[in-house]
Structures are given as C-alpha cells and as structure tokens.
Amino acid sequence: MTTTTVSPADESVASTLSAALRAGTRPEHETAEHTGFVERLMAGQLDRAAYADLVAQHRLIYTELERAGERLRAAGRDGGLVFDELVRVPAIERDLAHLHGADWRDKVRVLPATEAYAARLRECGDSLPLYAAHAYTRYLGDLSGGQIIKRMLQRHYGFGDEGVEFYTFPEIDKLKPFKDVYRERLDGLALDADERAAVVEEARVAFRFNAAVFGELGVLHVR
Ligand code: HEM
C-alpha cells in the first residue's frame, strides 16, 4: 500500500503571492546572507568605512525605489504598497551625515553593481508587479533581518541611534502587524498566476542585484 503525503505547508505551490515570494526567494536569501561582506560586517570584522560604503549604495537604491513608488501612487496605481512610514531616503542621508560629516555628498561613491541595480529599478518602476517585487525584497527585509543587522552594527561598531537610522521605523509601532498588512496588500494585488510568477522571478533578480552589490563591497573591504 502506498501513502500519499500531502503537505499543506508546501510553499512551493503557494497560493498567495507573499508565501510564493518567501518560498521562491529562499535560496537567494541564503546566498545574500552568506556573502563575505555581509558575514564579516555582521561579525564586527570590518570597519565603519565599510558600513558607510554600504549606506551610500542604499542611498541610490532607495532613491530609485521610492521615486518609482511615488510615480505609481501619483498615478493611483500603487496597490496600497506605498507607505510614508517606509520611506528611507531621509534616514539614509542622516546616517551619511553622521558617518561622513556635513560634506558627505563629496565623500560617497556609487559602485557599478549599484548603478546596474538602479537602472533595473528605473526600468521596472512603472509596473506595479515589478515594483512590488523590488519593494518586497527591500522593505520586508529591512523590517525583518534588518532589525538583526541593526543590533549587530550597534554592538560591533559602537552605534547608538544615530548612523543606523535606516533600520529604524519610528512611525511603525509594531513591525510584525505592519509586515502582516504589507503581505495582505501583496496578496490583494489583482494578478493572475503568470503575473504572480513574474513577481517572484523579479524578486529573485532583486536579491541577485543585492548580492552583486555585496560582492563589489567585498572586493573593496574584505581582506
Ligand atoms: C545579515 C543578513 C541578513 C539576515 C541576518 C537576515 C535575516 C532575516 C530573517 C531572520 C528573516 C525572517 C524574519 C521573519 O520571519 O519575520 C528575514 C526575512 C527577510 N529578509 Fe533577510 N536577512 C539578511 C539579509 C537580507 C538581504 C540582503 C535581503 C534582501 C536584500 C533580505 C531580504 C529579506 C526579506 C524580503 C525577508 C522577508 C521574507 C518573507 O517573510 O517573505 N534579507 N531575513
């Protein structure tokens, strides 16, 4: 006699977009988490200059992501995914001022992988499904693992609240319920199965862009 095991928790056949995104990007998440730059940064083996270089890359990435979000919202097509509480560019710029001083604009550089990521965001920005893929990858990450990253940065590099404001969401009272709402909004997007698959595919691309940025930062900062 054979038995058939049905696993309702099998997210590879997930019916909701948020579950499909989580399952579909798991290997890419694993890869991004274990790049040399991220592992060394988290272990306290780099320096503030390395972290500042990462923040400068975030500045361009979030500038493009948030421009795209604003464009979609202005057109009334943001699917409820654009939240003022998530906007990161002002916090990033305060972090850069803390790290480099008032003349931070003269001291930051943008790496080729970051330029490529920004170009992709510009290409995707007018499509809600593609925007959703990129926004999911960054914002849910910042609200999740980003909170662990913040604590590690504070522990190893002596930050208090300043310098790591990027990871702080003062207008969000509790992160978990907020993430649940965000996932509900993703799941509420009017997308068919093919479009949902395209969102997951683009999120995997987004993770790879992030890994490429870490790769270039690693070449510069990991010895
Ligand atoms: C040191 C590096 C990282 C650590 C320690 C980390 C850790 C985590 C943890 C623990 C969660 C699960 C939280 C939960 O269940 O609510 C999570 C979720 C997530 N992370 Fe990361 N992460 C890291 C890097 C990244 C990177 C580089 C990205 C993408 C740019 C990313 C994107 C995400 C996303 C999108 C989620 C949400 C998954 C979902 O629930 O759908 N993470 N991360």
mmCIF file of C-alpha atoms and ligand atoms in Angstrom:
data_model
loop_
_atom_site.group_PDB
_atom_site.id
_atom_site.type_symbol
_atom_site.label_atom_id
_atom_site.label_comp_id
_atom_site.label_asym_id
_atom_site.label_seq_id
_atom_site.Cartn_x
_atom_site.Cartn_y
_atom_site.Cartn_z
ATOM 1 C CA MET A 1 0.000 0.000 0.000
ATOM 2 C CA THR A 2 1.278 3.433 -0.755
ATOM 3 C CA THR A 3 0.561 6.514 1.238
ATOM 4 C CA THR A 4 0.424 9.943 -0.199
ATOM 5 C CA THR A 5 1.753 12.719 1.956
ATOM 6 C CA VAL A 6 0.045 15.998 1.441
ATOM 7 C CA SER A 7 1.875 18.880 2.947
ATOM 8 C CA PRO A 8 -0.323 21.935 3.315
ATOM 9 C CA ALA A 9 2.760 23.859 4.331
ATOM 10 C CA ASP A 10 4.449 23.268 0.984
ATOM 11 C CA GLU A 11 5.068 26.836 -0.060
ATOM 12 C CA SER A 12 6.451 25.842 -3.448
ATOM 13 C CA VAL A 13 2.843 25.503 -4.553
ATOM 14 C CA ALA A 14 1.831 28.520 -2.553
ATOM 15 C CA SER A 15 -1.425 30.139 -3.475
ATOM 16 C CA THR A 16 -0.678 33.558 -2.078
ATOM 17 C CA LEU A 17 1.883 35.902 -3.538
ATOM 18 C CA SER A 18 3.537 36.607 -0.177
ATOM 19 C CA ALA A 19 4.060 32.904 0.502
ATOM 20 C CA ALA A 20 5.310 32.351 -3.046
ATOM 21 C CA LEU A 21 7.760 35.237 -2.619
ATOM 22 C CA ARG A 22 9.087 33.846 0.641
ATOM 23 C CA ALA A 23 9.477 30.337 -0.754
ATOM 24 C CA GLY A 24 10.694 31.446 -4.154
ATOM 25 C CA THR A 25 13.490 33.684 -2.849
ATOM 26 C CA ARG A 26 14.718 31.418 -0.064
ATOM 27 C CA PRO A 27 17.863 30.230 -1.878
ATOM 28 C CA GLU A 28 18.703 33.805 -2.956
ATOM 29 C CA HIS A 29 18.165 34.999 0.623
ATOM 30 C CA GLU A 30 20.532 32.334 1.850
ATOM 31 C CA THR A 31 23.151 33.400 -0.707
ATOM 32 C CA ALA A 32 22.811 37.126 0.103
ATOM 33 C CA GLU A 33 23.030 36.456 3.838
ATOM 34 C CA HIS A 34 26.231 34.462 3.430
ATOM 35 C CA THR A 35 28.268 36.726 1.187
ATOM 36 C CA GLY A 36 31.683 37.547 2.627
ATOM 37 C CA PHE A 37 30.865 41.226 3.039
ATOM 38 C CA VAL A 38 27.642 40.611 4.990
ATOM 39 C CA GLU A 39 29.138 37.885 7.166
ATOM 40 C CA ARG A 40 32.190 39.962 8.037
ATOM 41 C CA LEU A 41 30.160 43.094 8.645
ATOM 42 C CA MET A 42 27.822 41.184 10.944
ATOM 43 C CA ALA A 43 30.757 39.618 12.796
ATOM 44 C CA GLY A 44 32.318 43.001 13.525
ATOM 45 C CA GLN A 45 35.316 42.271 11.313
ATOM 46 C CA LEU A 46 35.007 45.323 9.067
ATOM 47 C CA ASP A 47 35.041 48.988 9.936
ATOM 48 C CA ARG A 48 32.722 51.961 9.848
ATOM 49 C CA ALA A 49 34.072 52.928 6.412
ATOM 50 C CA ALA A 50 32.812 49.622 5.013
ATOM 51 C CA TYR A 51 29.395 50.185 6.537
ATOM 52 C CA ALA A 52 29.353 53.777 5.250
ATOM 53 C CA ASP A 53 30.052 52.456 1.762
ATOM 54 C CA LEU A 54 27.007 50.176 2.067
ATOM 55 C CA VAL A 55 24.855 53.101 3.204
ATOM 56 C CA ALA A 56 25.935 55.092 0.141
ATOM 57 C CA GLN A 57 24.757 52.228 -2.084
ATOM 58 C CA HIS A 58 21.427 52.173 -0.238
ATOM 59 C CA ARG A 59 21.020 55.864 -0.989
ATOM 60 C CA LEU A 60 20.826 55.347 -4.752
ATOM 61 C CA ILE A 61 18.817 52.123 -4.490
ATOM 62 C CA TYR A 62 16.145 53.676 -2.250
ATOM 63 C CA THR A 63 16.103 56.906 -4.231
ATOM 64 C CA GLU A 64 15.060 54.935 -7.310
ATOM 65 C CA LEU A 65 12.728 52.588 -5.426
ATOM 66 C CA GLU A 66 10.959 55.463 -3.707
ATOM 67 C CA ARG A 67 10.705 57.509 -6.901
ATOM 68 C CA ALA A 68 9.022 54.524 -8.531
ATOM 69 C CA GLY A 69 6.654 54.201 -5.573
ATOM 70 C CA GLU A 70 5.763 57.883 -5.767
ATOM 71 C CA ARG A 71 5.106 57.649 -9.504
ATOM 72 C CA LEU A 72 2.768 54.711 -9.009
ATOM 73 C CA ARG A 73 1.000 56.380 -6.106
ATOM 74 C CA ALA A 74 0.565 59.633 -8.051
ATOM 75 C CA ALA A 75 -0.992 57.608 -10.871
ATOM 76 C CA GLY A 76 -3.318 55.881 -8.388
ATOM 77 C CA ARG A 77 -1.756 52.506 -9.238
ATOM 78 C CA ASP A 78 0.342 51.636 -6.196
ATOM 79 C CA GLY A 79 -1.850 48.781 -4.988
ATOM 80 C CA GLY A 80 -1.649 50.176 -1.454
ATOM 81 C CA LEU A 81 2.006 49.160 -1.276
ATOM 82 C CA VAL A 82 3.483 52.642 -0.898
ATOM 83 C CA PHE A 83 3.635 53.722 2.744
ATOM 84 C CA ASP A 84 5.058 57.002 4.020
ATOM 85 C CA GLU A 85 6.242 55.094 7.117
ATOM 86 C CA LEU A 86 8.635 53.083 4.966
ATOM 87 C CA VAL A 87 10.377 55.974 3.195
ATOM 88 C CA ARG A 88 14.106 55.508 3.836
ATOM 89 C CA VAL A 89 15.998 58.182 1.894
ATOM 90 C CA PRO A 90 15.874 60.892 4.622
ATOM 91 C CA ALA A 91 17.123 58.410 7.243
ATOM 92 C CA ILE A 92 19.869 57.227 4.889
ATOM 93 C CA GLU A 93 21.020 60.811 4.342
ATOM 94 C CA ARG A 94 21.075 61.451 8.109
ATOM 95 C CA ASP A 95 23.161 58.294 8.511
ATOM 96 C CA LEU A 96 25.589 59.507 5.852
ATOM 97 C CA ALA A 97 25.890 62.898 7.575
ATOM 98 C CA HIS A 98 26.628 61.093 10.838
ATOM 99 C CA LEU A 99 29.204 58.840 9.212
ATOM 100 C CA HIS A 100 30.993 61.361 6.968
ATOM 101 C CA GLY A 101 30.045 64.803 8.255
ATOM 102 C CA ALA A 102 28.106 67.612 6.622
ATOM 103 C CA ASP A 103 30.056 67.294 3.361
ATOM 104 C CA TRP A 104 29.040 63.637 2.926
ATOM 105 C CA ARG A 105 27.948 64.270 -0.648
ATOM 106 C CA ASP A 106 31.598 64.799 -1.634
ATOM 107 C CA LYS A 107 32.682 61.604 0.091
ATOM 108 C CA VAL A 108 30.361 58.920 -1.209
ATOM 109 C CA ARG A 109 30.734 56.757 -4.283
ATOM 110 C CA VAL A 110 28.344 54.579 -6.190
ATOM 111 C CA LEU A 111 29.588 51.174 -7.314
ATOM 112 C CA PRO A 112 28.899 49.683 -10.764
ATOM 113 C CA ALA A 113 26.638 46.962 -9.302
ATOM 114 C CA THR A 114 24.597 49.663 -7.611
ATOM 115 C CA GLU A 115 24.291 51.589 -10.883
ATOM 116 C CA ALA A 116 23.063 48.406 -12.547
ATOM 117 C CA TYR A 117 20.530 47.795 -9.759
ATOM 118 C CA ALA A 118 19.322 51.413 -10.031
ATOM 119 C CA ALA A 119 18.923 51.039 -13.796
ATOM 120 C CA ARG A 120 16.779 47.951 -13.254
ATOM 121 C CA LEU A 121 14.630 49.858 -10.754
ATOM 122 C CA ARG A 122 14.135 52.627 -13.304
ATOM 123 C CA GLU A 123 13.056 50.045 -15.890
ATOM 124 C CA CYS A 124 10.626 48.365 -13.506
ATOM 125 C CA GLY A 125 9.268 51.429 -11.835
ATOM 126 C CA ASP A 126 6.111 51.923 -13.862
ATOM 127 C CA SER A 127 4.911 48.364 -13.482
ATOM 128 C CA LEU A 128 3.159 47.626 -10.204
ATOM 129 C CA PRO A 129 4.040 43.892 -10.235
ATOM 130 C CA LEU A 130 7.714 44.623 -10.814
ATOM 131 C CA TYR A 131 7.731 47.447 -8.267
ATOM 132 C CA ALA A 132 6.089 45.037 -5.794
ATOM 133 C CA ALA A 133 8.925 42.557 -6.310
ATOM 134 C CA HIS A 134 11.596 45.147 -5.572
ATOM 135 C CA ALA A 135 9.739 46.808 -2.710
ATOM 136 C CA TYR A 136 9.095 43.420 -1.081
ATOM 137 C CA THR A 137 12.756 42.470 -1.344
ATOM 138 C CA ARG A 138 13.990 45.615 0.328
ATOM 139 C CA TYR A 139 11.307 46.738 2.752
ATOM 140 C CA LEU A 140 10.287 43.353 4.168
ATOM 141 C CA GLY A 141 13.973 42.582 4.515
ATOM 142 C CA ASP A 142 14.615 45.820 6.395
ATOM 143 C CA LEU A 143 11.651 45.127 8.672
ATOM 144 C CA SER A 144 12.863 41.550 9.286
ATOM 145 C CA GLY A 145 16.567 40.730 9.106
ATOM 146 C CA GLY A 146 17.319 44.460 9.052
ATOM 147 C CA GLN A 147 16.448 44.573 12.720
ATOM 148 C CA ILE A 148 19.074 41.915 13.463
ATOM 149 C CA ILE A 149 21.570 43.788 11.296
ATOM 150 C CA LYS A 150 20.911 46.997 13.241
ATOM 151 C CA ARG A 151 21.668 45.287 16.569
ATOM 152 C CA MET A 152 24.874 43.792 15.184
ATOM 153 C CA LEU A 153 26.010 47.161 13.842
ATOM 154 C CA GLN A 154 25.309 48.771 17.219
ATOM 155 C CA ARG A 155 27.129 46.029 19.085
ATOM 156 C CA HIS A 156 30.225 45.843 16.901
ATOM 157 C CA TYR A 157 30.719 49.368 15.637
ATOM 158 C CA GLY A 158 29.535 51.397 18.619
ATOM 159 C CA PHE A 159 26.447 52.993 17.126
ATOM 160 C CA GLY A 160 23.662 54.322 19.282
ATOM 161 C CA ASP A 161 20.578 55.518 17.459
ATOM 162 C CA GLU A 162 22.484 57.726 15.012
ATOM 163 C CA GLY A 163 24.183 56.216 11.986
ATOM 164 C CA VAL A 164 21.747 53.297 11.805
ATOM 165 C CA GLU A 165 18.506 55.223 11.409
ATOM 166 C CA PHE A 166 17.958 53.397 8.136
ATOM 167 C CA TYR A 167 16.926 50.363 10.198
ATOM 168 C CA THR A 168 14.605 52.333 12.470
ATOM 169 C CA PHE A 169 10.961 52.882 11.561
ATOM 170 C CA PRO A 170 9.758 55.419 14.128
ATOM 171 C CA GLU A 171 6.307 55.709 12.581
ATOM 172 C CA ILE A 172 5.641 51.983 12.781
ATOM 173 C CA ASP A 173 4.560 50.976 16.227
ATOM 174 C CA LYS A 174 4.905 47.209 15.912
ATOM 175 C CA LEU A 175 6.764 45.691 12.998
ATOM 176 C CA LYS A 176 5.066 42.273 12.949
ATOM 177 C CA PRO A 177 1.493 43.524 12.389
ATOM 178 C CA PHE A 178 2.800 46.009 9.847
ATOM 179 C CA LYS A 179 4.516 43.205 7.918
ATOM 180 C CA ASP A 180 1.269 41.241 8.051
ATOM 181 C CA VAL A 181 -0.583 44.188 6.476
ATOM 182 C CA TYR A 182 2.128 44.511 3.834
ATOM 183 C CA ARG A 183 1.764 40.816 2.966
ATOM 184 C CA GLU A 184 -2.033 41.216 2.805
ATOM 185 C CA ARG A 185 -1.572 44.070 0.347
ATOM 186 C CA LEU A 186 0.726 41.893 -1.775
ATOM 187 C CA ASP A 187 -1.826 39.101 -1.653
ATOM 188 C CA GLY A 188 -4.594 41.522 -2.601
ATOM 189 C CA LEU A 189 -2.969 42.608 -5.863
ATOM 190 C CA ALA A 190 -5.120 41.632 -8.816
ATOM 191 C CA LEU A 191 -2.649 39.316 -10.526
ATOM 192 C CA ASP A 192 -3.117 36.039 -12.330
ATOM 193 C CA ALA A 193 -0.843 33.048 -11.791
ATOM 194 C CA ASP A 194 1.557 34.050 -14.582
ATOM 195 C CA GLU A 195 1.859 37.572 -13.222
ATOM 196 C CA ARG A 196 2.466 36.257 -9.704
ATOM 197 C CA ALA A 197 5.222 34.036 -11.089
ATOM 198 C CA ALA A 198 6.746 37.089 -12.772
ATOM 199 C CA VAL A 199 6.762 38.954 -9.449
ATOM 200 C CA VAL A 200 8.586 36.084 -7.763
ATOM 201 C CA GLU A 201 11.066 35.919 -10.632
ATOM 202 C CA GLU A 202 11.757 39.648 -10.376
ATOM 203 C CA ALA A 203 12.233 39.379 -6.602
ATOM 204 C CA ARG A 204 14.870 36.729 -7.259
ATOM 205 C CA VAL A 205 16.523 39.170 -9.657
ATOM 206 C CA ALA A 206 16.341 41.859 -6.959
ATOM 207 C CA PHE A 207 18.102 39.585 -4.474
ATOM 208 C CA ARG A 208 20.805 38.924 -7.044
ATOM 209 C CA PHE A 209 21.349 42.644 -7.540
ATOM 210 C CA ASN A 210 21.791 42.975 -3.793
ATOM 211 C CA ALA A 211 24.242 40.092 -3.766
ATOM 212 C CA ALA A 212 26.186 41.752 -6.593
ATOM 213 C CA VAL A 213 26.457 44.965 -4.566
ATOM 214 C CA PHE A 214 27.739 42.941 -1.593
ATOM 215 C CA GLY A 215 30.194 41.253 -3.927
ATOM 216 C CA GLU A 216 31.698 44.562 -5.028
ATOM 217 C CA LEU A 217 31.752 45.852 -1.458
ATOM 218 C CA GLY A 218 33.540 42.642 -0.505
ATOM 219 C CA VAL A 219 36.268 43.205 -3.081
ATOM 220 C CA LEU A 220 36.848 46.654 -1.588
ATOM 221 C CA HIS A 221 36.562 45.907 2.106
ATOM 222 C CA VAL A 222 37.128 42.211 2.836
ATOM 223 C CA ARG A 223 40.794 41.284 3.110
HETATM 224 C C1 HEM B 1 22.820 39.541 7.624
HETATM 225 C C2 HEM B 1 21.979 39.441 6.661
HETATM 226 C C3 HEM B 1 20.555 39.007 6.842
HETATM 227 C C4 HEM B 1 19.958 38.426 7.913
HETATM 228 C C5 HEM B 1 20.573 38.030 9.230
HETATM 229 C C6 HEM B 1 18.572 38.231 7.557
HETATM 230 C C7 HEM B 1 17.641 37.649 8.372
HETATM 231 C C8 HEM B 1 16.323 37.508 8.098
HETATM 232 C C9 HEM B 1 15.345 36.887 8.950
HETATM 233 C C10 HEM B 1 15.638 36.281 10.308
HETATM 234 C C11 HEM B 1 14.161 36.951 8.332
HETATM 235 C C12 HEM B 1 12.835 36.359 8.821
HETATM 236 C C13 HEM B 1 12.086 37.320 9.683
HETATM 237 C C14 HEM B 1 10.635 36.931 9.853
HETATM 238 O O1 HEM B 1 10.297 35.743 9.810
HETATM 239 O O2 HEM B 1 9.828 37.841 10.011
HETATM 240 C C15 HEM B 1 14.371 37.641 7.087
HETATM 241 C C16 HEM B 1 13.397 37.899 6.191
HETATM 242 C C17 HEM B 1 13.612 38.569 5.016
HETATM 243 N N1 HEM B 1 14.802 39.023 4.515
HETATM 244 FE FE1 HEM B 1 16.574 38.825 5.373
HETATM 245 N N2 HEM B 1 18.365 38.714 6.315
HETATM 246 C C18 HEM B 1 19.549 39.184 5.845
HETATM 247 C C19 HEM B 1 19.782 39.743 4.625
HETATM 248 C C20 HEM B 1 18.812 40.037 3.707
HETATM 249 C C21 HEM B 1 19.040 40.678 2.447
HETATM 250 C C22 HEM B 1 20.392 41.127 1.918
HETATM 251 C C23 HEM B 1 17.831 40.817 1.840
HETATM 252 C C24 HEM B 1 17.498 41.417 0.514
HETATM 253 C C25 HEM B 1 18.046 42.488 0.065
HETATM 254 C C26 HEM B 1 16.841 40.249 2.729
HETATM 255 C C27 HEM B 1 15.509 40.188 2.480
HETATM 256 C C28 HEM B 1 14.574 39.596 3.304
HETATM 257 C C29 HEM B 1 13.163 39.509 3.005
HETATM 258 C C30 HEM B 1 12.472 40.043 1.763
HETATM 259 C C31 HEM B 1 12.555 38.882 4.078
HETATM 260 C C32 HEM B 1 11.072 38.564 4.247
HETATM 261 C C33 HEM B 1 10.797 37.114 3.940
HETATM 262 C C34 HEM B 1 9.298 36.878 3.993
HETATM 263 O O3 HEM B 1 8.782 36.732 5.083
HETATM 264 O O4 HEM B 1 8.683 36.865 2.934
HETATM 265 N N3 HEM B 1 17.481 39.785 3.839
HETATM 266 N N4 HEM B 1 15.696 37.968 6.969
#
